[in-house]
PDB file of C-alpha atoms in Angstrom:
ATOM      1  CA  MET A   1     -18.127  21.697 -38.668  1.00  0.00           C
ATOM      2  CA  SER A   2     -16.939  23.912 -41.582  1.00  0.00           C
ATOM      3  CA  GLY A   3     -15.430  21.897 -44.857  1.00  0.00           C
ATOM      4  CA  GLU A   4     -12.352  24.065 -43.959  1.00  0.00           C
ATOM      5  CA  ALA A   5     -11.930  22.571 -40.285  1.00  0.00           C
ATOM      6  CA  ARG A   6     -12.646  19.097 -40.883  1.00  0.00           C
ATOM      7  CA  LEU A   7      -9.878  19.301 -43.865  1.00  0.00           C
ATOM      8  CA  GLU A   8      -7.524  20.658 -41.181  1.00  0.00           C
ATOM      9  CA  ILE A   9      -8.319  17.703 -38.734  1.00  0.00           C
ATOM     10  CA  LEU A  10      -7.942  15.410 -41.167  1.00  0.00           C
ATOM     11  CA  THR A  11      -4.585  16.731 -42.528  1.00  0.00           C
ATOM     12  CA  ARG A  12      -2.953  16.913 -38.917  1.00  0.00           C
ATOM     13  CA  ILE A  13      -3.856  13.411 -38.343  1.00  0.00           C
ATOM     14  CA  ASN A  14      -2.559  12.405 -41.617  1.00  0.00           C
ATOM     15  CA  ARG A  15       1.066  14.078 -40.859  1.00  0.00           C
ATOM     16  CA  ILE A  16       1.008  12.567 -37.264  1.00  0.00           C
ATOM     17  CA  GLY A  17       0.387   9.145 -38.837  1.00  0.00           C
ATOM     18  CA  ALA A  18       3.275   9.312 -41.317  1.00  0.00           C
ATOM     19  CA  ARG A  19       5.605  10.044 -38.986  1.00  0.00           C
ATOM     20  CA  GLU A  20       8.158   7.437 -38.005  1.00  0.00           C
ATOM     21  CA  GLN A  21       7.666   5.610 -34.485  1.00  0.00           C
ATOM     22  CA  GLU A  22      10.476   6.807 -32.303  1.00  0.00           C
ATOM     23  CA  PRO A  23      12.164   3.881 -30.275  1.00  0.00           C
ATOM     24  CA  LEU A  24      10.626   3.609 -26.795  1.00  0.00           C
ATOM     25  CA  GLU A  25      13.483   4.298 -24.067  1.00  0.00           C
ATOM     26  CA  ARG A  26      13.590   1.896 -21.108  1.00  0.00           C
ATOM     27  CA  ARG A  27      15.888   3.383 -18.931  1.00  0.00           C
ATOM     28  CA  PRO A  28      17.276   1.075 -15.618  1.00  0.00           C
ATOM     29  CA  VAL A  29      15.741   2.031 -12.434  1.00  0.00           C
ATOM     30  CA  ARG A  30      18.589   2.600  -9.929  1.00  0.00           C
ATOM     31  CA  PRO A  31      18.373   1.699  -6.277  1.00  0.00           C
ATOM     32  CA  SER A  32      18.239   5.447  -4.318  1.00  0.00           C
ATOM     33  CA  THR A  33      21.596   7.047  -3.221  1.00  0.00           C
ATOM     34  CA  ARG A  34      20.012   8.813  -0.345  1.00  0.00           C
ATOM     35  CA  PRO A  35      20.692   7.900   3.546  1.00  0.00           C
ATOM     36  CA  ARG A  36      18.536   4.967   4.392  1.00  0.00           C
ATOM     37  CA  ALA A  37      17.364   7.013   7.800  1.00  0.00           C
ATOM     38  CA  GLN A  38      16.265  10.057   5.610  1.00  0.00           C
ATOM     39  CA  ILE A  39      14.099   7.353   3.346  1.00  0.00           C
ATOM     40  CA  VAL A  40      12.407   5.568   6.398  1.00  0.00           C
ATOM     41  CA  GLU A  41      11.767   9.129   7.937  1.00  0.00           C
ATOM     42  CA  GLN A  42      10.210  10.205   5.085  1.00  0.00           C
ATOM     43  CA  PHE A  43       7.950   7.310   4.639  1.00  0.00           C
ATOM     44  CA  ALA A  44       7.044   7.804   8.323  1.00  0.00           C
ATOM     45  CA  GLU A  45       6.137  11.314   8.273  1.00  0.00           C
ATOM     46  CA  TYR A  46       4.175  11.177   4.897  1.00  0.00           C
ATOM     47  CA  ALA A  47       2.407   8.068   5.754  1.00  0.00           C
ATOM     48  CA  ALA A  48       0.889   9.777   8.917  1.00  0.00           C
ATOM     49  CA  GLU A  49       0.053  12.974   6.907  1.00  0.00           C
ATOM     50  CA  TYR A  50      -2.212  10.593   5.333  1.00  0.00           C
ATOM     51  CA  ARG A  51      -3.351   9.618   8.766  1.00  0.00           C
ATOM     52  CA  ALA A  52      -1.990   6.592   9.123  1.00  0.00           C
ATOM     53  CA  ASN A  53      -0.841   5.769  12.757  1.00  0.00           C
ATOM     54  CA  VAL A  54       3.249   4.956  12.519  1.00  0.00           C
ATOM     55  CA  ARG A  55       4.474   3.547  15.489  1.00  0.00           C
ATOM     56  CA  ARG A  56       8.433   2.757  15.099  1.00  0.00           C
ATOM     57  CA  LEU A  57       9.711   0.255  17.674  1.00  0.00           C
ATOM     58  CA  ALA A  58      12.055  -3.005  17.680  1.00  0.00           C
ATOM     59  CA  ALA A  59      10.826  -6.417  16.616  1.00  0.00           C
ATOM     60  CA  ALA A  60      10.575  -7.549  20.132  1.00  0.00           C
ATOM     61  CA  GLU A  61       8.017  -4.696  20.744  1.00  0.00           C
ATOM     62  CA  VAL A  62       5.540  -5.784  18.363  1.00  0.00           C
ATOM     63  CA  PRO A  63       3.414  -8.131  19.949  1.00  0.00           C
ATOM     64  CA  GLY A  64       3.266  -5.832  23.138  1.00  0.00           C
ATOM     65  CA  ALA A  65       2.831  -3.193  20.363  1.00  0.00           C
ATOM     66  CA  LEU A  66       0.106  -5.096  19.019  1.00  0.00           C
ATOM     67  CA  ARG A  67      -1.643  -6.236  22.516  1.00  0.00           C
ATOM     68  CA  ASP A  68      -2.208  -2.234  22.762  1.00  0.00           C
ATOM     69  CA  LEU A  69      -3.811  -1.519  19.536  1.00  0.00           C
ATOM     70  CA  LEU A  70      -6.193  -4.213  20.184  1.00  0.00           C
ATOM     71  CA  LEU A  71      -7.247  -3.326  23.247  1.00  0.00           C
ATOM     72  CA  ALA A  72      -7.370   0.331  22.965  1.00  0.00           C
ATOM     73  CA  ARG A  73      -9.998  -0.201  19.711  1.00  0.00           C
ATOM     74  CA  GLY A  74     -11.573  -3.083  21.772  1.00  0.00           C
ATOM     75  CA  SER A  75     -11.075  -5.580  18.953  1.00  0.00           C
ATOM     76  CA  GLU A  76     -12.165  -8.997  20.175  1.00  0.00           C
ATOM     77  CA  ARG A  77     -12.334 -10.621  16.395  1.00  0.00           C
ATOM     78  CA  VAL A  78      -8.897 -10.423  15.028  1.00  0.00           C
ATOM     79  CA  ALA A  79      -7.983 -12.122  11.875  1.00  0.00           C
ATOM     80  CA  VAL A  80      -4.608 -12.686  10.084  1.00  0.00           C
ATOM     81  CA  PRO A  81      -3.207 -14.640   7.461  1.00  0.00           C
ATOM     82  CA  GLN A  82      -2.395 -18.056   7.480  1.00  0.00           C
ATOM     83  CA  ASP A  83       1.135 -17.923   7.299  1.00  0.00           C
ATOM     84  CA  LEU A  84       1.751 -14.901   9.560  1.00  0.00           C
ATOM     85  CA  PRO A  85       4.721 -15.082  11.983  1.00  0.00           C
ATOM     86  CA  ALA A  86       3.363 -16.513  15.073  1.00  0.00           C
ATOM     87  CA  GLY A  87       5.833 -14.347  16.864  1.00  0.00           C
ATOM     88  CA  TRP A  88       3.910 -11.236  16.038  1.00  0.00           C
ATOM     89  CA  LEU A  89       1.111 -12.181  17.873  1.00  0.00           C
ATOM     90  CA  PRO A  90       0.394 -10.929  21.543  1.00  0.00           C
ATOM     91  CA  GLY A  91      -1.008 -13.921  23.555  1.00  0.00           C
ATOM     92  CA  GLY A  92      -4.314 -13.961  25.457  1.00  0.00           C
ATOM     93  CA  PHE A  93      -6.309 -13.217  22.562  1.00  0.00           C
ATOM     94  CA  ALA A  94      -8.433 -15.411  20.029  1.00  0.00           C
ATOM     95  CA  VAL A  95      -6.860 -15.049  16.442  1.00  0.00           C
ATOM     96  CA  THR A  96      -8.908 -16.627  13.432  1.00  0.00           C
ATOM     97  CA  ARG A  97      -6.535 -17.672  11.061  1.00  0.00           C
ATOM     98  CA  ASP A  98      -8.113 -16.869   7.844  1.00  0.00           C
ATOM     99  CA  GLU A  99      -9.555 -19.658   5.221  1.00  0.00           C
ATOM    100  CA  PRO A 100     -11.244 -18.319   2.098  1.00  0.00           C
ATOM    101  CA  GLY A 101     -14.796 -19.352   2.020  1.00  0.00           C
ATOM    102  CA  VAL A 102     -14.919 -20.112   5.432  1.00  0.00           C
ATOM    103  CA  THR A 103     -14.062 -16.739   7.616  1.00  0.00           C
ATOM    104  CA  ASP A 104     -16.611 -14.436   7.794  1.00  0.00           C
ATOM    105  CA  LEU A 105     -14.956 -11.395   7.348  1.00  0.00           C
ATOM    106  CA  THR A 106     -17.700  -8.920   7.827  1.00  0.00           C
ATOM    107  CA  ALA A 107     -17.517 -10.274  11.256  1.00  0.00           C
ATOM    108  CA  VAL A 108     -13.656  -9.193  11.964  1.00  0.00           C
ATOM    109  CA  GLN A 109     -12.904  -6.198  13.471  1.00  0.00           C
ATOM    110  CA  THR A 110      -9.283  -6.017  12.886  1.00  0.00           C
ATOM    111  CA  VAL A 111      -6.923  -7.634  10.343  1.00  0.00           C
ATOM    112  CA  VAL A 112      -3.017  -8.220  11.209  1.00  0.00           C
ATOM    113  CA  THR A 113      -0.699  -8.309   7.866  1.00  0.00           C
ATOM    114  CA  GLY A 114       2.619  -7.852   6.524  1.00  0.00           C
ATOM    115  CA  ALA A 115       3.565  -5.681   3.079  1.00  0.00           C
ATOM    116  CA  ALA A 116       5.389  -6.384   0.519  1.00  0.00           C
ATOM    117  CA  LEU A 117       7.277  -2.816   0.445  1.00  0.00           C
ATOM    118  CA  ALA A 118       6.520   1.108   1.180  1.00  0.00           C
ATOM    119  CA  VAL A 119       7.140   4.094  -0.654  1.00  0.00           C
ATOM    120  CA  ALA A 120       9.014   6.957   1.019  1.00  0.00           C
ATOM    121  CA  GLU A 121       7.674   9.673  -1.390  1.00  0.00           C
ATOM    122  CA  THR A 122       4.250   8.904  -1.117  1.00  0.00           C
ATOM    123  CA  GLY A 123       3.617   7.219   2.347  1.00  0.00           C
ATOM    124  CA  THR A 124       2.457   4.013   0.766  1.00  0.00           C
ATOM    125  CA  VAL A 125       1.891   0.796   1.783  1.00  0.00           C
ATOM    126  CA  VAL A 126       2.310  -2.004  -0.852  1.00  0.00           C
ATOM    127  CA  LEU A 127       0.488  -5.611  -0.538  1.00  0.00           C
ATOM    128  CA  ASP A 128       1.482  -8.301  -3.556  1.00  0.00           C
ATOM    129  CA  HIS A 129      -0.820 -10.609  -0.714  1.00  0.00           C
ATOM    130  CA  GLY A 130       2.479 -12.762  -1.099  1.00  0.00           C
ATOM    131  CA  PRO A 131       3.877 -14.407   1.845  1.00  0.00           C
ATOM    132  CA  GLY A 132       2.169 -12.996   5.845  1.00  0.00           C
ATOM    133  CA  GLN A 133      -0.059 -10.853   3.714  1.00  0.00           C
ATOM    134  CA  GLY A 134      -3.330 -12.877   2.857  1.00  0.00           C
ATOM    135  CA  ARG A 135      -6.006 -12.959  -0.119  1.00  0.00           C
ATOM    136  CA  ARG A 136      -6.902  -8.911  -0.868  1.00  0.00           C
ATOM    137  CA  ALA A 137     -10.270  -9.188   0.400  1.00  0.00           C
ATOM    138  CA  LEU A 138      -9.028  -9.942   4.250  1.00  0.00           C
ATOM    139  CA  THR A 139      -7.497  -6.063   4.132  1.00  0.00           C
ATOM    140  CA  LEU A 140     -10.375  -4.312   2.674  1.00  0.00           C
ATOM    141  CA  VAL A 141     -13.477  -5.932   4.358  1.00  0.00           C
ATOM    142  CA  PRO A 142     -12.384  -5.442   8.295  1.00  0.00           C
ATOM    143  CA  ASP A 143     -12.500  -1.716   9.899  1.00  0.00           C
ATOM    144  CA  HIS A 144      -9.188  -1.698  11.541  1.00  0.00           C
ATOM    145  CA  HIS A 145      -6.019  -3.277   9.709  1.00  0.00           C
ATOM    146  CA  VAL A 146      -2.388  -3.231  11.953  1.00  0.00           C
ATOM    147  CA  CYS A 147       0.287  -3.225   9.144  1.00  0.00           C
ATOM    148  CA  VAL A 148       3.697  -4.680  10.208  1.00  0.00           C
ATOM    149  CA  LEU A 149       6.730  -3.565   8.033  1.00  0.00           C
ATOM    150  CA  ARG A 150      10.523  -3.560   8.081  1.00  0.00           C
ATOM    151  CA  GLU A 151      12.429  -0.618   7.522  1.00  0.00           C
ATOM    152  CA  ASP A 152      14.446  -2.423   4.800  1.00  0.00           C
ATOM    153  CA  GLN A 153      11.131  -2.961   2.905  1.00  0.00           C
ATOM    154  CA  VAL A 154      10.935   1.056   2.427  1.00  0.00           C
ATOM    155  CA  VAL A 155      12.104   1.878  -1.016  1.00  0.00           C
ATOM    156  CA  ASP A 156      12.808   5.728  -2.166  1.00  0.00           C
ATOM    157  CA  ASN A 157      10.185   6.048  -4.882  1.00  0.00           C
ATOM    158  CA  VAL A 158       7.538   4.773  -7.210  1.00  0.00           C
ATOM    159  CA  PRO A 159       9.642   3.558  -9.872  1.00  0.00           C
ATOM    160  CA  GLU A 160      11.934   1.676  -7.559  1.00  0.00           C
ATOM    161  CA  ALA A 161       8.975  -0.071  -6.182  1.00  0.00           C
ATOM    162  CA  VAL A 162       7.440  -1.024  -9.514  1.00  0.00           C
ATOM    163  CA  ALA A 163      10.980  -2.536 -10.085  1.00  0.00           C
ATOM    164  CA  ARG A 164      10.564  -4.535  -6.995  1.00  0.00           C
ATOM    165  CA  LEU A 165       7.135  -5.329  -7.860  1.00  0.00           C
ATOM    166  CA  ARG A 166       7.730  -7.041 -11.147  1.00  0.00           C
ATOM    167  CA  GLY A 167       7.783 -10.515 -10.337  1.00  0.00           C
ATOM    168  CA  SER A 168       4.919 -10.261  -8.207  1.00  0.00           C
ATOM    169  CA  VAL A 169       3.065  -8.627 -11.390  1.00  0.00           C
ATOM    170  CA  LEU A 170       4.748 -11.398 -13.763  1.00  0.00           C
ATOM    171  CA  SER A 171       3.372 -14.035 -11.293  1.00  0.00           C
ATOM    172  CA  GLY A 172      -0.179 -12.802 -11.691  1.00  0.00           C
ATOM    173  CA  ARG A 173      -0.753 -11.809  -7.869  1.00  0.00           C
ATOM    174  CA  PRO A 174      -2.655  -8.744  -7.293  1.00  0.00           C
ATOM    175  CA  LEU A 175      -1.339  -5.379  -5.821  1.00  0.00           C
ATOM    176  CA  THR A 176      -2.908  -3.297  -2.969  1.00  0.00           C
ATOM    177  CA  TRP A 177      -1.559   0.110  -2.648  1.00  0.00           C
ATOM    178  CA  ILE A 178      -2.479   1.613   0.695  1.00  0.00           C
ATOM    179  CA  SER A 179      -1.961   4.918   1.829  1.00  0.00           C
ATOM    180  CA  GLY A 180      -3.603   5.831   4.900  1.00  0.00           C
ATOM    181  CA  PRO A 181      -7.084   5.011   5.848  1.00  0.00           C
ATOM    182  CA  SER A 182      -9.615   4.420   3.012  1.00  0.00           C
ATOM    183  CA  ALA A 183     -11.469   7.945   2.379  1.00  0.00           C
ATOM    184  CA  THR A 184     -13.412   9.442  -0.454  1.00  0.00           C
ATOM    185  CA  SER A 185     -14.441  13.267  -0.807  1.00  0.00           C
ATOM    186  CA  ASP A 186     -17.119  12.486  -3.703  1.00  0.00           C
ATOM    187  CA  ILE A 187     -20.071  13.516  -2.424  1.00  0.00           C
ATOM    188  CA  GLU A 188     -20.012  17.198  -1.648  1.00  0.00           C
ATOM    189  CA  LEU A 189     -15.983  17.264  -0.572  1.00  0.00           C
ATOM    190  CA  SER A 190     -17.240  16.166   2.520  1.00  0.00           C
ATOM    191  CA  ARG A 191     -14.131  13.851   3.548  1.00  0.00           C
ATOM    192  CA  VAL A 192     -15.758   9.978   4.548  1.00  0.00           C
ATOM    193  CA  GLU A 193     -13.709   7.120   5.725  1.00  0.00           C
ATOM    194  CA  GLY A 194     -14.141   3.577   5.564  1.00  0.00           C
ATOM    195  CA  VAL A 195     -15.949   3.630   2.619  1.00  0.00           C
ATOM    196  CA  HIS A 196     -13.945   1.351   0.455  1.00  0.00           C
ATOM    197  CA  GLY A 197     -11.397  -0.404   3.264  1.00  0.00           C
ATOM    198  CA  PRO A 198     -10.776  -0.070   7.104  1.00  0.00           C
ATOM    199  CA  ARG A 199     -10.850   3.592   8.382  1.00  0.00           C
ATOM    200  CA  VAL A 200      -8.315   3.163  10.801  1.00  0.00           C
ATOM    201  CA  LEU A 201      -4.791   2.099   9.474  1.00  0.00           C
ATOM    202  CA  ASP A 202      -1.685   1.171  12.160  1.00  0.00           C
ATOM    203  CA  ILE A 203       1.821   0.671  10.645  1.00  0.00           C
ATOM    204  CA  LEU A 204       4.072  -0.900  12.917  1.00  0.00           C
ATOM    205  CA  LEU A 205       7.381   0.052  11.450  1.00  0.00           C
ATOM    206  CA  VAL A 206      10.027  -2.334  12.882  1.00  0.00           C
ATOM    207  CA  ARG A 207      13.633  -1.118  13.036  1.00  0.00           C
ATOM    208  CA  GLU A 208      16.502  -2.427  11.484  1.00  0.00           C
ATOM    209  CA  GLY A 209      19.167  -4.912  13.358  1.00  0.00           C
TER     210      GLY A 209
END
């Protein structure tokens, strides 16, 4: 590097350092004014584009839909968080209530959880591992994840989601953002699913009311 170039760089750095720091303005996040039906519809569409299987249904239909999913995949070993609502589960299936340090997640085929919220503009489901969601490993190790989500949990955009998750972050809970099945194209740009998490993501989107 020439002496002239070095002088130019140092001069620019000095000029930047001499500038007065401008105060950061944090604008409050306002709830979306878009119609709820439009927001929910967009989430379902975008999540499906990420190869998630989205089924919209009434709350009473959740056990039956879950039974169909487990039968279709031949899942015999199913794990759920300790506090997953019992009313979601179909009868006739042996379900393991997850116990950290006891449950062998590598032997589990399907996990069923709830979610903290979902984001319409990205088709993303977010878990903060609060009630009904279990520990983080529970949704990363099994090959099949069924997520039960209410329509009123779908927000319009990422800033709105981050604002709603503030309490989770402040309490030290981890966040898991899920946009479709786990996938990577690191090797020769060939898409491979299931490398870092479930290969199959089913979302049961429960209608309001």
